[in-house]
PDB file of C-alpha atoms in Angstrom:
ATOM      1  CA  UNK A 111     154.036   2.810 107.890  1.00 51.00           C
ATOM      2  CA  UNK A 112     153.759   0.849 104.730  1.00 49.00           C
ATOM      3  CA  UNK A 113     156.519  -0.928 102.830  1.00 45.00           C
ATOM      4  CA  UNK A 114     156.349   0.951  99.544  1.00 47.00           C
ATOM      5  CA  UNK A 115     156.643   4.350 101.268  1.00 47.00           C
ATOM      6  CA  UNK A 116     160.295   3.622 102.013  1.00 44.00           C
ATOM      7  CA  UNK A 117     160.947   2.720  98.376  1.00 44.00           C
ATOM      8  CA  UNK A 118     159.261   5.805  96.957  1.00 44.00           C
ATOM      9  CA  UNK A 119     160.957   8.138  99.406  1.00 50.00           C
ATOM     10  CA  UNK A 120     164.270   6.822  98.105  1.00 47.00           C
ATOM     11  CA  UNK A 121     163.146   7.207  94.506  1.00 44.00           C
ATOM     12  CA  UNK A 122     161.895  10.739  95.025  1.00 43.00           C
ATOM     13  CA  UNK A 123     165.085  11.851  96.723  1.00 47.00           C
ATOM     14  CA  UNK A 124     167.128  10.240  93.956  1.00 46.00           C
ATOM     15  CA  UNK A 125     165.173  12.316  91.486  1.00 41.00           C
ATOM     16  CA  UNK A 126     166.473  15.419  93.192  1.00 41.00           C
ATOM     17  CA  UNK A 127     170.067  14.559  92.293  1.00 43.00           C
ATOM     18  CA  UNK A 128     169.775  12.318  89.240  1.00 39.00           C
ATOM     19  CA  UNK A 129     170.257  15.142  86.765  1.00 40.00           C
ATOM     20  CA  UNK A 130     173.336  16.573  88.471  1.00 41.00           C
ATOM     21  CA  UNK A 131     175.413  13.565  89.535  1.00 42.00           C
ATOM     22  CA  UNK A 132     178.937  13.666  88.155  1.00 44.00           C
ATOM     23  CA  UNK A 133     180.661  10.977  90.203  1.00 48.00           C
ATOM     24  CA  UNK A 134     180.289   7.222  90.015  1.00 59.00           C
ATOM     25  CA  UNK A 135     178.490   5.543  92.885  1.00 71.00           C
ATOM     26  CA  UNK A 136     179.272   2.048  94.080  1.00 82.00           C
ATOM     27  CA  UNK A 137     176.883  -0.459  92.477  1.00 91.00           C
ATOM     28  CA  UNK A 138     176.383  -2.148  95.870  1.00 94.00           C
ATOM     29  CA  UNK A 139     174.278  -0.474  98.535  1.00 94.00           C
ATOM     30  CA  UNK A 140     173.937  -1.887 102.065  1.00 96.00           C
ATOM     31  CA  UNK A 141     171.618  -0.203 104.526  1.00 96.00           C
ATOM     32  CA  UNK A 142     169.568  -0.630 107.681  1.00 97.00           C
ATOM     33  CA  UNK A 143     166.227   1.135 108.209  1.00 96.00           C
ATOM     34  CA  UNK A 144     164.551   1.353 111.619  1.00 97.00           C
ATOM     35  CA  UNK A 145     160.934   2.497 111.954  1.00 96.00           C
ATOM     36  CA  UNK A 146     159.227   3.624 115.140  1.00 96.00           C
ATOM     37  CA  UNK A 147     155.657   4.872 115.506  1.00 97.00           C
ATOM     38  CA  UNK A 148     153.683   6.167 118.513  1.00 97.00           C
ATOM     39  CA  UNK A 149     149.937   5.620 118.112  1.00 97.00           C
ATOM     40  CA  UNK A 150     147.321   7.793 119.766  1.00 97.00           C
ATOM     41  CA  UNK A 151     143.777   6.708 120.649  1.00 96.00           C
ATOM     42  CA  UNK A 152     140.689   8.018 118.857  1.00 96.00           C
ATOM     43  CA  UNK A 153     137.403   6.562 120.117  1.00 94.00           C
ATOM     44  CA  UNK A 154     135.160   5.202 117.358  1.00 95.00           C
ATOM     45  CA  UNK A 155     132.060   7.196 116.454  1.00 95.00           C
ATOM     46  CA  UNK A 156     129.121   5.811 114.525  1.00 95.00           C
ATOM     47  CA  UNK A 157     127.460   7.419 111.528  1.00 92.00           C
ATOM     48  CA  UNK A 158     128.401   8.834 108.149  1.00 93.00           C
ATOM     49  CA  UNK A 159     131.653  10.630 107.242  1.00 94.00           C
ATOM     50  CA  UNK A 160     133.095  12.562 110.203  1.00 96.00           C
ATOM     51  CA  UNK A 161     136.245  13.327 112.213  1.00 96.00           C
ATOM     52  CA  UNK A 162     137.162  11.404 115.389  1.00 95.00           C
ATOM     53  CA  UNK A 163     139.222  13.520 117.823  1.00 95.00           C
ATOM     54  CA  UNK A 164     142.160  12.181 119.850  1.00 96.00           C
ATOM     55  CA  UNK A 165     140.836  10.667 123.082  1.00 95.00           C
ATOM     56  CA  UNK A 166     144.103   9.288 124.488  1.00 96.00           C
ATOM     57  CA  UNK A 167     147.788   9.995 124.047  1.00 95.00           C
ATOM     58  CA  UNK A 168     148.766   6.319 123.860  1.00 95.00           C
ATOM     59  CA  UNK A 169     147.250   3.421 121.931  1.00 93.00           C
ATOM     60  CA  UNK A 170     150.356   1.389 121.184  1.00 92.00           C
ATOM     61  CA  UNK A 171     153.773   1.534 119.542  1.00 92.00           C
ATOM     62  CA  UNK A 172     155.257  -0.062 116.431  1.00 93.00           C
ATOM     63  CA  UNK A 173     158.894  -0.939 115.772  1.00 95.00           C
ATOM     64  CA  UNK A 174     160.577  -2.512 112.765  1.00 96.00           C
ATOM     65  CA  UNK A 175     164.115  -2.982 111.460  1.00 97.00           C
ATOM     66  CA  UNK A 176     164.878  -3.806 107.824  1.00 97.00           C
ATOM     67  CA  UNK A 177     168.266  -4.858 106.463  1.00 97.00           C
ATOM     68  CA  UNK A 178     168.667  -4.171 102.751  1.00 97.00           C
ATOM     69  CA  UNK A 179     171.207  -5.021 100.064  1.00 97.00           C
ATOM     70  CA  UNK A 180     170.876  -3.613  96.529  1.00 96.00           C
ATOM     71  CA  UNK A 181     173.038  -4.083  93.472  1.00 97.00           C
ATOM     72  CA  UNK A 182     172.743  -1.690  90.546  1.00 94.00           C
ATOM     73  CA  UNK A 183     173.558  -2.853  87.014  1.00 93.00           C
ATOM     74  CA  UNK A 184     173.988  -0.110  84.378  1.00 89.00           C
ATOM     75  CA  UNK A 185     171.894  -0.661  81.264  1.00 84.00           C
ATOM     76  CA  UNK A 186     172.505   1.048  77.928  1.00 74.00           C
ATOM     77  CA  UNK A 187     169.354   1.100  75.819  1.00 68.00           C
ATOM     78  CA  UNK A 188     169.964   0.842  72.063  1.00 64.00           C
ATOM     79  CA  UNK A 189     169.651   4.136  70.258  1.00 59.00           C
ATOM     80  CA  UNK A 190     169.741   6.308  73.371  1.00 58.00           C
ATOM     81  CA  UNK A 191     172.700   8.519  74.418  1.00 57.00           C
ATOM     82  CA  UNK A 192     174.427   7.013  77.464  1.00 58.00           C
ATOM     83  CA  UNK A 193     175.675  10.395  78.671  1.00 58.00           C
ATOM     84  CA  UNK A 194     172.435  12.326  78.131  1.00 56.00           C
ATOM     85  CA  UNK A 195     170.721  14.087  81.015  1.00 58.00           C
ATOM     86  CA  UNK A 196     167.754  11.717  80.924  1.00 61.00           C
ATOM     87  CA  UNK A 197     169.484   8.441  80.050  1.00 61.00           C
ATOM     88  CA  UNK A 198     172.894   8.252  81.711  1.00 66.00           C
ATOM     89  CA  UNK A 199     171.548   6.599  84.884  1.00 72.00           C
ATOM     90  CA  UNK A 200     169.619   3.781  83.173  1.00 84.00           C
ATOM     91  CA  UNK A 201     169.928   0.722  85.381  1.00 90.00           C
ATOM     92  CA  UNK A 202     168.434  -2.478  86.722  1.00 94.00           C
ATOM     93  CA  UNK A 203     168.584  -2.806  90.515  1.00 95.00           C
ATOM     94  CA  UNK A 204     168.321  -6.105  92.379  1.00 97.00           C
ATOM     95  CA  UNK A 205     167.307  -5.833  96.036  1.00 97.00           C
ATOM     96  CA  UNK A 206     167.047  -8.277  98.901  1.00 98.00           C
ATOM     97  CA  UNK A 207     165.689  -7.321 102.310  1.00 98.00           C
ATOM     98  CA  UNK A 208     165.024  -8.903 105.684  1.00 98.00           C
ATOM     99  CA  UNK A 209     162.419  -7.291 107.929  1.00 98.00           C
ATOM    100  CA  UNK A 210     162.159  -8.041 111.646  1.00 97.00           C
ATOM    101  CA  UNK A 211     159.563  -6.791 114.140  1.00 96.00           C
ATOM    102  CA  UNK A 212     158.717  -7.986 117.678  1.00 96.00           C
ATOM    103  CA  UNK A 213     155.870 -10.073 116.179  1.00 96.00           C
ATOM    104  CA  UNK A 214     157.075 -11.113 112.705  1.00 97.00           C
ATOM    105  CA  UNK A 215     159.880 -11.727 110.261  1.00 98.00           C
ATOM    106  CA  UNK A 216     159.756 -11.335 106.495  1.00 98.00           C
ATOM    107  CA  UNK A 217     162.338 -11.706 103.707  1.00 98.00           C
ATOM    108  CA  UNK A 218     161.713  -9.695 100.506  1.00 98.00           C
ATOM    109  CA  UNK A 219     163.128  -9.624  96.983  1.00 98.00           C
ATOM    110  CA  UNK A 220     162.574  -7.103  94.202  1.00 97.00           C
ATOM    111  CA  UNK A 221     163.909  -5.910  90.863  1.00 97.00           C
ATOM    112  CA  UNK A 222     163.544  -2.402  89.463  1.00 96.00           C
ATOM    113  CA  UNK A 223     164.261  -0.907  86.064  1.00 94.00           C
ATOM    114  CA  UNK A 224     164.990   2.782  85.445  1.00 91.00           C
ATOM    115  CA  UNK A 225     164.693   3.402  81.680  1.00 88.00           C
ATOM    116  CA  UNK A 226     164.876   7.200  82.122  1.00 85.00           C
ATOM    117  CA  UNK A 227     165.764   9.381  85.084  1.00 82.00           C
ATOM    118  CA  UNK A 228     162.150  10.188  85.975  1.00 88.00           C
ATOM    119  CA  UNK A 229     160.563   6.717  85.664  1.00 92.00           C
ATOM    120  CA  UNK A 230     161.006   3.476  87.613  1.00 94.00           C
ATOM    121  CA  UNK A 231     159.281   0.113  87.126  1.00 96.00           C
ATOM    122  CA  UNK A 232     159.607  -2.507  89.843  1.00 97.00           C
ATOM    123  CA  UNK A 233     158.273  -5.903  90.855  1.00 98.00           C
ATOM    124  CA  UNK A 234     158.850  -8.103  93.853  1.00 97.00           C
ATOM    125  CA  UNK A 235     157.547 -10.448  96.472  1.00 98.00           C
ATOM    126  CA  UNK A 236     157.740 -11.242 100.170  1.00 98.00           C
ATOM    127  CA  UNK A 237     156.887 -14.100 102.520  1.00 98.00           C
ATOM    128  CA  UNK A 238     156.478 -13.561 106.237  1.00 98.00           C
ATOM    129  CA  UNK A 239     155.326 -15.349 109.346  1.00 98.00           C
ATOM    130  CA  UNK A 240     154.292 -13.981 112.729  1.00 97.00           C
ATOM    131  CA  UNK A 241     153.546 -14.814 116.350  1.00 97.00           C
ATOM    132  CA  UNK A 242     151.984 -13.422 119.514  1.00 96.00           C
ATOM    133  CA  UNK A 243     154.233 -11.326 121.760  1.00 94.00           C
ATOM    134  CA  UNK A 244     152.865 -10.084 125.101  1.00 91.00           C
ATOM    135  CA  UNK A 245     149.351 -10.097 123.682  1.00 91.00           C
ATOM    136  CA  UNK A 246     150.348  -8.311 120.449  1.00 93.00           C
ATOM    137  CA  UNK A 247     149.184 -10.456 117.541  1.00 95.00           C
ATOM    138  CA  UNK A 248     151.465 -10.709 114.544  1.00 96.00           C
ATOM    139  CA  UNK A 249     149.398 -13.239 112.569  1.00 97.00           C
ATOM    140  CA  UNK A 250     145.846 -14.363 113.309  1.00 97.00           C
ATOM    141  CA  UNK A 251     142.460 -15.260 111.779  1.00 97.00           C
ATOM    142  CA  UNK A 252     139.005 -13.897 112.579  1.00 97.00           C
ATOM    143  CA  UNK A 253     136.582 -16.043 114.564  1.00 96.00           C
ATOM    144  CA  UNK A 254     133.014 -14.922 113.830  1.00 93.00           C
ATOM    145  CA  UNK A 255     131.606 -16.909 116.774  1.00 93.00           C
ATOM    146  CA  UNK A 256     133.711 -15.098 119.380  1.00 94.00           C
ATOM    147  CA  UNK A 257     134.293 -11.900 117.369  1.00 94.00           C
ATOM    148  CA  UNK A 258     137.984 -12.227 118.214  1.00 95.00           C
ATOM    149  CA  UNK A 259     141.194 -12.948 116.314  1.00 97.00           C
ATOM    150  CA  UNK A 260     142.773 -16.360 117.019  1.00 97.00           C
ATOM    151  CA  UNK A 261     146.549 -16.738 116.716  1.00 97.00           C
ATOM    152  CA  UNK A 262     147.963 -18.864 113.906  1.00 97.00           C
ATOM    153  CA  UNK A 263     151.003 -21.138 114.196  1.00 97.00           C
ATOM    154  CA  UNK A 264     154.317 -19.469 113.220  1.00 97.00           C
ATOM    155  CA  UNK A 265     156.091 -21.014 110.197  1.00 97.00           C
ATOM    156  CA  UNK A 266     152.940 -23.033 109.442  1.00 97.00           C
ATOM    157  CA  UNK A 267     150.958 -20.065 108.149  1.00 97.00           C
ATOM    158  CA  UNK A 268     152.566 -17.505 105.860  1.00 98.00           C
ATOM    159  CA  UNK A 269     151.755 -14.026 104.658  1.00 98.00           C
ATOM    160  CA  UNK A 270     152.516 -13.828 100.936  1.00 98.00           C
ATOM    161  CA  UNK A 271     152.543 -10.729  98.735  1.00 98.00           C
ATOM    162  CA  UNK A 272     153.584 -10.129  95.149  1.00 98.00           C
ATOM    163  CA  UNK A 273     153.482  -6.732  93.454  1.00 98.00           C
ATOM    164  CA  UNK A 274     154.276  -4.662  90.373  1.00 98.00           C
ATOM    165  CA  UNK A 275     154.811  -0.920  90.568  1.00 96.00           C
ATOM    166  CA  UNK A 276     155.358   2.084  88.322  1.00 97.00           C
ATOM    167  CA  UNK A 277     156.717   5.358  89.735  1.00 96.00           C
ATOM    168  CA  UNK A 278     156.991   8.726  87.988  1.00 95.00           C
ATOM    169  CA  UNK A 279     159.175  11.357  89.667  1.00 92.00           C
ATOM    170  CA  UNK A 280     160.357  14.807  88.793  1.00 91.00           C
ATOM    171  CA  UNK A 281     162.621  17.498  90.240  1.00 91.00           C
ATOM    172  CA  UNK A 282     162.173  21.084  89.022  1.00 92.00           C
ATOM    173  CA  UNK A 283     165.935  21.614  89.371  1.00 89.00           C
ATOM    174  CA  UNK A 284     166.259  19.589  86.172  1.00 84.00           C
ATOM    175  CA  UNK A 285     164.805  22.598  84.346  1.00 86.00           C
ATOM    176  CA  UNK A 286     165.909  25.319  86.757  1.00 87.00           C
ATOM    177  CA  UNK A 287     169.339  24.360  88.168  1.00 88.00           C
ATOM    178  CA  UNK A 288     170.223  25.491  91.678  1.00 88.00           C
ATOM    179  CA  UNK A 289     170.609  24.185  95.242  1.00 89.00           C
ATOM    180  CA  UNK A 290     167.332  25.865  96.276  1.00 92.00           C
ATOM    181  CA  UNK A 291     165.280  24.909  93.233  1.00 91.00           C
ATOM    182  CA  UNK A 292     164.398  21.311  94.114  1.00 93.00           C
ATOM    183  CA  UNK A 293     160.637  20.863  94.187  1.00 95.00           C
ATOM    184  CA  UNK A 294     160.159  17.091  94.294  1.00 94.00           C
ATOM    185  CA  UNK A 295     157.083  15.393  92.827  1.00 95.00           C
ATOM    186  CA  UNK A 296     156.389  11.659  92.729  1.00 95.00           C
ATOM    187  CA  UNK A 297     153.394   9.535  91.765  1.00 96.00           C
ATOM    188  CA  UNK A 298     153.197   5.767  92.010  1.00 96.00           C
ATOM    189  CA  UNK A 299     150.658   3.061  91.228  1.00 97.00           C
ATOM    190  CA  UNK A 300     151.047  -0.477  92.521  1.00 98.00           C
ATOM    191  CA  UNK A 301     149.122  -3.684  91.856  1.00 98.00           C
ATOM    192  CA  UNK A 302     149.577  -6.426  94.418  1.00 98.00           C
ATOM    193  CA  UNK A 303     148.151  -9.755  95.505  1.00 98.00           C
ATOM    194  CA  UNK A 304     148.076 -10.630  99.205  1.00 98.00           C
ATOM    195  CA  UNK A 305     147.127 -13.864 100.910  1.00 98.00           C
ATOM    196  CA  UNK A 306     147.537 -15.576 104.272  1.00 98.00           C
ATOM    197  CA  UNK A 307     147.979 -19.357 104.130  1.00 97.00           C
ATOM    198  CA  UNK A 308     146.798 -21.883 106.694  1.00 94.00           C
ATOM    199  CA  UNK A 309     143.579 -20.098 107.608  1.00 94.00           C
ATOM    200  CA  UNK A 310     139.944 -21.057 107.055  1.00 91.00           C
ATOM    201  CA  UNK A 311     138.670 -17.525 107.712  1.00 95.00           C
ATOM    202  CA  UNK A 312     138.061 -14.900 105.045  1.00 96.00           C
ATOM    203  CA  UNK A 313     139.278 -12.119 107.365  1.00 97.00           C
ATOM    204  CA  UNK A 314     142.716 -12.087 108.971  1.00 98.00           C
ATOM    205  CA  UNK A 315     145.360  -9.962 110.683  1.00 97.00           C
ATOM    206  CA  UNK A 316     148.984  -9.405 109.700  1.00 97.00           C
ATOM    207  CA  UNK A 317     151.467  -7.374 111.798  1.00 95.00           C
ATOM    208  CA  UNK A 318     148.605  -5.973 113.929  1.00 93.00           C
ATOM    209  CA  UNK A 319     146.728  -4.735 110.827  1.00 94.00           C
ATOM    210  CA  UNK A 320     143.292  -6.300 111.223  1.00 95.00           C
ATOM    211  CA  UNK A 321     140.355  -6.807 108.851  1.00 96.00           C
ATOM    212  CA  UNK A 322     142.550  -7.955 105.945  1.00 97.00           C
ATOM    213  CA  UNK A 323     141.454 -10.398 103.225  1.00 98.00           C
ATOM    214  CA  UNK A 324     143.008 -12.336 100.342  1.00 98.00           C
ATOM    215  CA  UNK A 325     142.811 -10.700  96.942  1.00 97.00           C
ATOM    216  CA  UNK A 326     144.097  -8.246  94.364  1.00 98.00           C
ATOM    217  CA  UNK A 327     144.709  -4.765  95.747  1.00 98.00           C
ATOM    218  CA  UNK A 328     145.911  -1.377  94.539  1.00 98.00           C
ATOM    219  CA  UNK A 329     148.091   1.258  96.178  1.00 97.00           C
ATOM    220  CA  UNK A 330     148.450   4.818  94.891  1.00 97.00           C
ATOM    221  CA  UNK A 331     151.111   7.093  96.354  1.00 96.00           C
ATOM    222  CA  UNK A 332     151.756  10.802  95.778  1.00 97.00           C
ATOM    223  CA  UNK A 333     154.502  13.021  97.178  1.00 96.00           C
ATOM    224  CA  UNK A 334     155.084  16.752  96.941  1.00 96.00           C
ATOM    225  CA  UNK A 335     158.122  18.123  98.724  1.00 96.00           C
ATOM    226  CA  UNK A 336     160.799  20.779  98.781  1.00 96.00           C
ATOM    227  CA  UNK A 337     164.398  19.589  98.962  1.00 94.00           C
ATOM    228  CA  UNK A 338     167.081  21.926 100.276  1.00 92.00           C
ATOM    229  CA  UNK A 339     170.710  21.905 101.420  1.00 93.00           C
ATOM    230  CA  UNK A 340     171.306  21.629 105.159  1.00 91.00           C
ATOM    231  CA  UNK A 341     170.288  19.363 108.013  1.00 95.00           C
ATOM    232  CA  UNK A 342     166.599  19.841 107.229  1.00 95.00           C
ATOM    233  CA  UNK A 343     166.874  18.491 103.694  1.00 94.00           C
ATOM    234  CA  UNK A 344     163.237  17.858 102.753  1.00 95.00           C
ATOM    235  CA  UNK A 345     159.798  19.044 103.831  1.00 96.00           C
ATOM    236  CA  UNK A 346     156.595  17.901 102.201  1.00 96.00           C
ATOM    237  CA  UNK A 347     153.419  15.879 102.327  1.00 97.00           C
ATOM    238  CA  UNK A 348     152.482  12.460 100.977  1.00 96.00           C
ATOM    239  CA  UNK A 349     149.104  10.914 100.230  1.00 97.00           C
ATOM    240  CA  UNK A 350     148.414   7.192  99.973  1.00 97.00           C
ATOM    241  CA  UNK A 351     145.192   5.573  98.752  1.00 97.00           C
ATOM    242  CA  UNK A 352     144.746   1.812  98.854  1.00 97.00           C
ATOM    243  CA  UNK A 353     142.143  -0.942  98.911  1.00 97.00           C
ATOM    244  CA  UNK A 354     140.711  -4.027  97.203  1.00 98.00           C
ATOM    245  CA  UNK A 355     139.633  -4.030  93.575  1.00 98.00           C
ATOM    246  CA  UNK A 356     136.747  -6.388  94.379  1.00 97.00           C
ATOM    247  CA  UNK A 357     134.478  -6.176  97.415  1.00 97.00           C
ATOM    248  CA  UNK A 358     133.803  -9.911  96.962  1.00 97.00           C
ATOM    249  CA  UNK A 359     137.239 -10.683  98.454  1.00 97.00           C
ATOM    250  CA  UNK A 360     135.468 -10.380 101.825  1.00 97.00           C
ATOM    251  CA  UNK A 361     132.946 -13.115 101.020  1.00 95.00           C
ATOM    252  CA  UNK A 362     129.632 -13.016 102.876  1.00 95.00           C
ATOM    253  CA  UNK A 363     130.373  -9.677 104.555  1.00 96.00           C
ATOM    254  CA  UNK A 364     131.471  -7.943 101.329  1.00 96.00           C
ATOM    255  CA  UNK A 365     128.452  -5.627 101.081  1.00 95.00           C
ATOM    256  CA  UNK A 366     127.869  -4.811 104.743  1.00 96.00           C
ATOM    257  CA  UNK A 367     131.571  -4.340 105.530  1.00 96.00           C
ATOM    258  CA  UNK A 368     132.356  -2.325 102.394  1.00 96.00           C
ATOM    259  CA  UNK A 369     134.930  -4.699 100.944  1.00 96.00           C
ATOM    260  CA  UNK A 370     136.121  -2.242  98.277  1.00 96.00           C
ATOM    261  CA  UNK A 371     136.525   0.675 100.713  1.00 97.00           C
ATOM    262  CA  UNK A 372     139.475   2.941  99.832  1.00 97.00           C
ATOM    263  CA  UNK A 373     141.660   3.813 102.816  1.00 97.00           C
ATOM    264  CA  UNK A 374     143.320   7.248 102.671  1.00 97.00           C
ATOM    265  CA  UNK A 375     146.447   8.321 104.572  1.00 97.00           C
ATOM    266  CA  UNK A 376     147.863  11.862 104.516  1.00 97.00           C
ATOM    267  CA  UNK A 377     151.332  12.322 105.968  1.00 97.00           C
ATOM    268  CA  UNK A 378     153.186  15.612 106.515  1.00 97.00           C
ATOM    269  CA  UNK A 379     156.887  14.765 106.674  1.00 96.00           C
ATOM    270  CA  UNK A 380     160.361  16.174 107.133  1.00 96.00           C
ATOM    271  CA  UNK A 381     163.750  14.659 106.378  1.00 96.00           C
ATOM    272  CA  UNK A 382     166.862  15.359 108.447  1.00 96.00           C
ATOM    273  CA  UNK A 383     170.235  14.563 106.853  1.00 95.00           C
ATOM    274  CA  UNK A 384     172.492  13.944 109.837  1.00 95.00           C
ATOM    275  CA  UNK A 385     175.492  12.732 107.809  1.00 94.00           C
ATOM    276  CA  UNK A 386     176.208  11.353 104.324  1.00 92.00           C
ATOM    277  CA  UNK A 387     175.219   7.940 105.708  1.00 94.00           C
ATOM    278  CA  UNK A 388     172.371   8.794 108.087  1.00 96.00           C
ATOM    279  CA  UNK A 389     168.946  10.256 107.384  1.00 96.00           C
ATOM    280  CA  UNK A 390     165.881  10.533 109.617  1.00 96.00           C
ATOM    281  CA  UNK A 391     162.280  11.038 108.515  1.00 95.00           C
ATOM    282  CA  UNK A 392     159.804  12.619 110.936  1.00 97.00           C
ATOM    283  CA  UNK A 393     156.162  11.924 110.040  1.00 96.00           C
ATOM    284  CA  UNK A 394     152.628  12.658 111.219  1.00 97.00           C
ATOM    285  CA  UNK A 395     149.891  10.388 109.898  1.00 97.00           C
ATOM    286  CA  UNK A 396     146.199  11.204 109.390  1.00 97.00           C
ATOM    287  CA  UNK A 397     143.998   8.340 108.232  1.00 97.00           C
ATOM    288  CA  UNK A 398     140.461   7.727 106.947  1.00 97.00           C
ATOM    289  CA  UNK A 399     139.075   4.395 108.147  1.00 96.00           C
ATOM    290  CA  UNK A 400     135.634   2.814 107.827  1.00 97.00           C
ATOM    291  CA  UNK A 401     132.794   4.288 109.859  1.00 97.00           C
ATOM    292  CA  UNK A 402     129.847   2.080 110.833  1.00 97.00           C
ATOM    293  CA  UNK A 403     126.165   2.451 111.563  1.00 96.00           C
ATOM    294  CA  UNK A 404     126.458   0.638 114.900  1.00 96.00           C
ATOM    295  CA  UNK A 405     128.426   1.881 117.889  1.00 95.00           C
ATOM    296  CA  UNK A 406     131.512  -0.148 118.747  1.00 95.00           C
ATOM    297  CA  UNK A 407     134.700   0.020 120.809  1.00 93.00           C
ATOM    298  CA  UNK A 408     137.266  -2.052 118.902  1.00 92.00           C
ATOM    299  CA  UNK A 409     138.410  -3.399 115.527  1.00 93.00           C
ATOM    300  CA  UNK A 410     137.484  -6.974 116.462  1.00 95.00           C
ATOM    301  CA  UNK A 411     133.794  -6.079 116.152  1.00 96.00           C
ATOM    302  CA  UNK A 412     134.027  -4.466 112.730  1.00 96.00           C
ATOM    303  CA  UNK A 413     133.698  -7.441 110.309  1.00 96.00           C
ATOM    304  CA  UNK A 414     130.119  -7.958 111.536  1.00 96.00           C
ATOM    305  CA  UNK A 415     129.104  -4.283 111.477  1.00 97.00           C
ATOM    306  CA  UNK A 416     127.500  -2.210 108.701  1.00 97.00           C
ATOM    307  CA  UNK A 417     129.712   0.193 106.775  1.00 96.00           C
ATOM    308  CA  UNK A 418     128.320   3.753 106.690  1.00 95.00           C
ATOM    309  CA  UNK A 419     131.062   6.161 105.595  1.00 94.00           C
ATOM    310  CA  UNK A 420     134.528   7.431 106.389  1.00 96.00           C
ATOM    311  CA  UNK A 421     136.063   8.360 109.758  1.00 97.00           C
ATOM    312  CA  UNK A 422     139.085  10.685 109.736  1.00 97.00           C
ATOM    313  CA  UNK A 423     141.500  10.593 112.685  1.00 97.00           C
ATOM    314  CA  UNK A 424     145.108  11.212 113.706  1.00 97.00           C
ATOM    315  CA  UNK A 425     146.851   7.822 113.731  1.00 96.00           C
ATOM    316  CA  UNK A 426     150.503   8.176 114.745  1.00 97.00           C
ATOM    317  CA  UNK A 427     153.722  10.162 114.936  1.00 97.00           C
ATOM    318  CA  UNK A 428     156.638   8.271 113.420  1.00 97.00           C
ATOM    319  CA  UNK A 429     160.390   8.255 112.892  1.00 96.00           C
ATOM    320  CA  UNK A 430     162.359   6.435 110.213  1.00 96.00           C
ATOM    321  CA  UNK A 431     166.152   6.245 110.506  1.00 97.00           C
ATOM    322  CA  UNK A 432     168.181   4.938 107.581  1.00 96.00           C
ATOM    323  CA  UNK A 433     171.884   4.159 107.895  1.00 97.00           C
ATOM    324  CA  UNK A 434     173.905   3.318 104.783  1.00 95.00           C
ATOM    325  CA  UNK A 435     176.995   1.203 105.376  1.00 94.00           C
TER     326      UNK A 435
END
């Protein structure tokens, strides 16, 4: 349940109303988003590209709450009509967030610019630290001797990430007005740099996501959905593709581990609008992870294995509740 998914969902839904808004919104937006995911187990299989079936109904849960404050500043671009369909919502938005999970905390800041109704540019950064909670590791480094992840000291080591993002979005109701004519499309490309300080290992873990490494990374996101009036207000599917630009970020294991492997996540989703201030996303997540030549039973073994293809599996069922104050 990645950070930028929340941002693009909001952008895509905004696209569905941007061309028809007639009333002024408050420039200040305060909200709280709570994520919950139920992970199923899929035993690892060795060999080239294949599908790994569900082998257990429970393999862990994930919970996260994010408090967000955004302030929108209208921007009139010289030479463009302020009241035109494409240009009347030009703005710069400043956002501050604070994310809290059982194993980490992370403040975030970002700025976005909407030059036209269907395009958003944004940039931001975050700094987080984590700890171990009941055996769940929030921040750790890989130990090649033991093939285990060793916990790092909270507030001494930090996860740092900076990013720049461009998002294109379109709503067919802009050309074909009507409550039932909203086919939502969004495409986003993000460049980011991630690092974990205070570690001597090339491979590390952040918020239970193992086999990470410092370096420049990309994240592509695509959404196709149908927006409608009523409690069920959106149904669609998203696809996310992400990875490292350079395999060498993984050092000595770059070639055997497949350092530039592209992870793929496909997510059918549905949005429920419970009230003007409360929305809930229901999601199913299918993921393609690395497959290896050797047989193994856990992620801790993977940095020393030999990459051999792609393994598709069902990862989790998730809920995302957003309340706007």
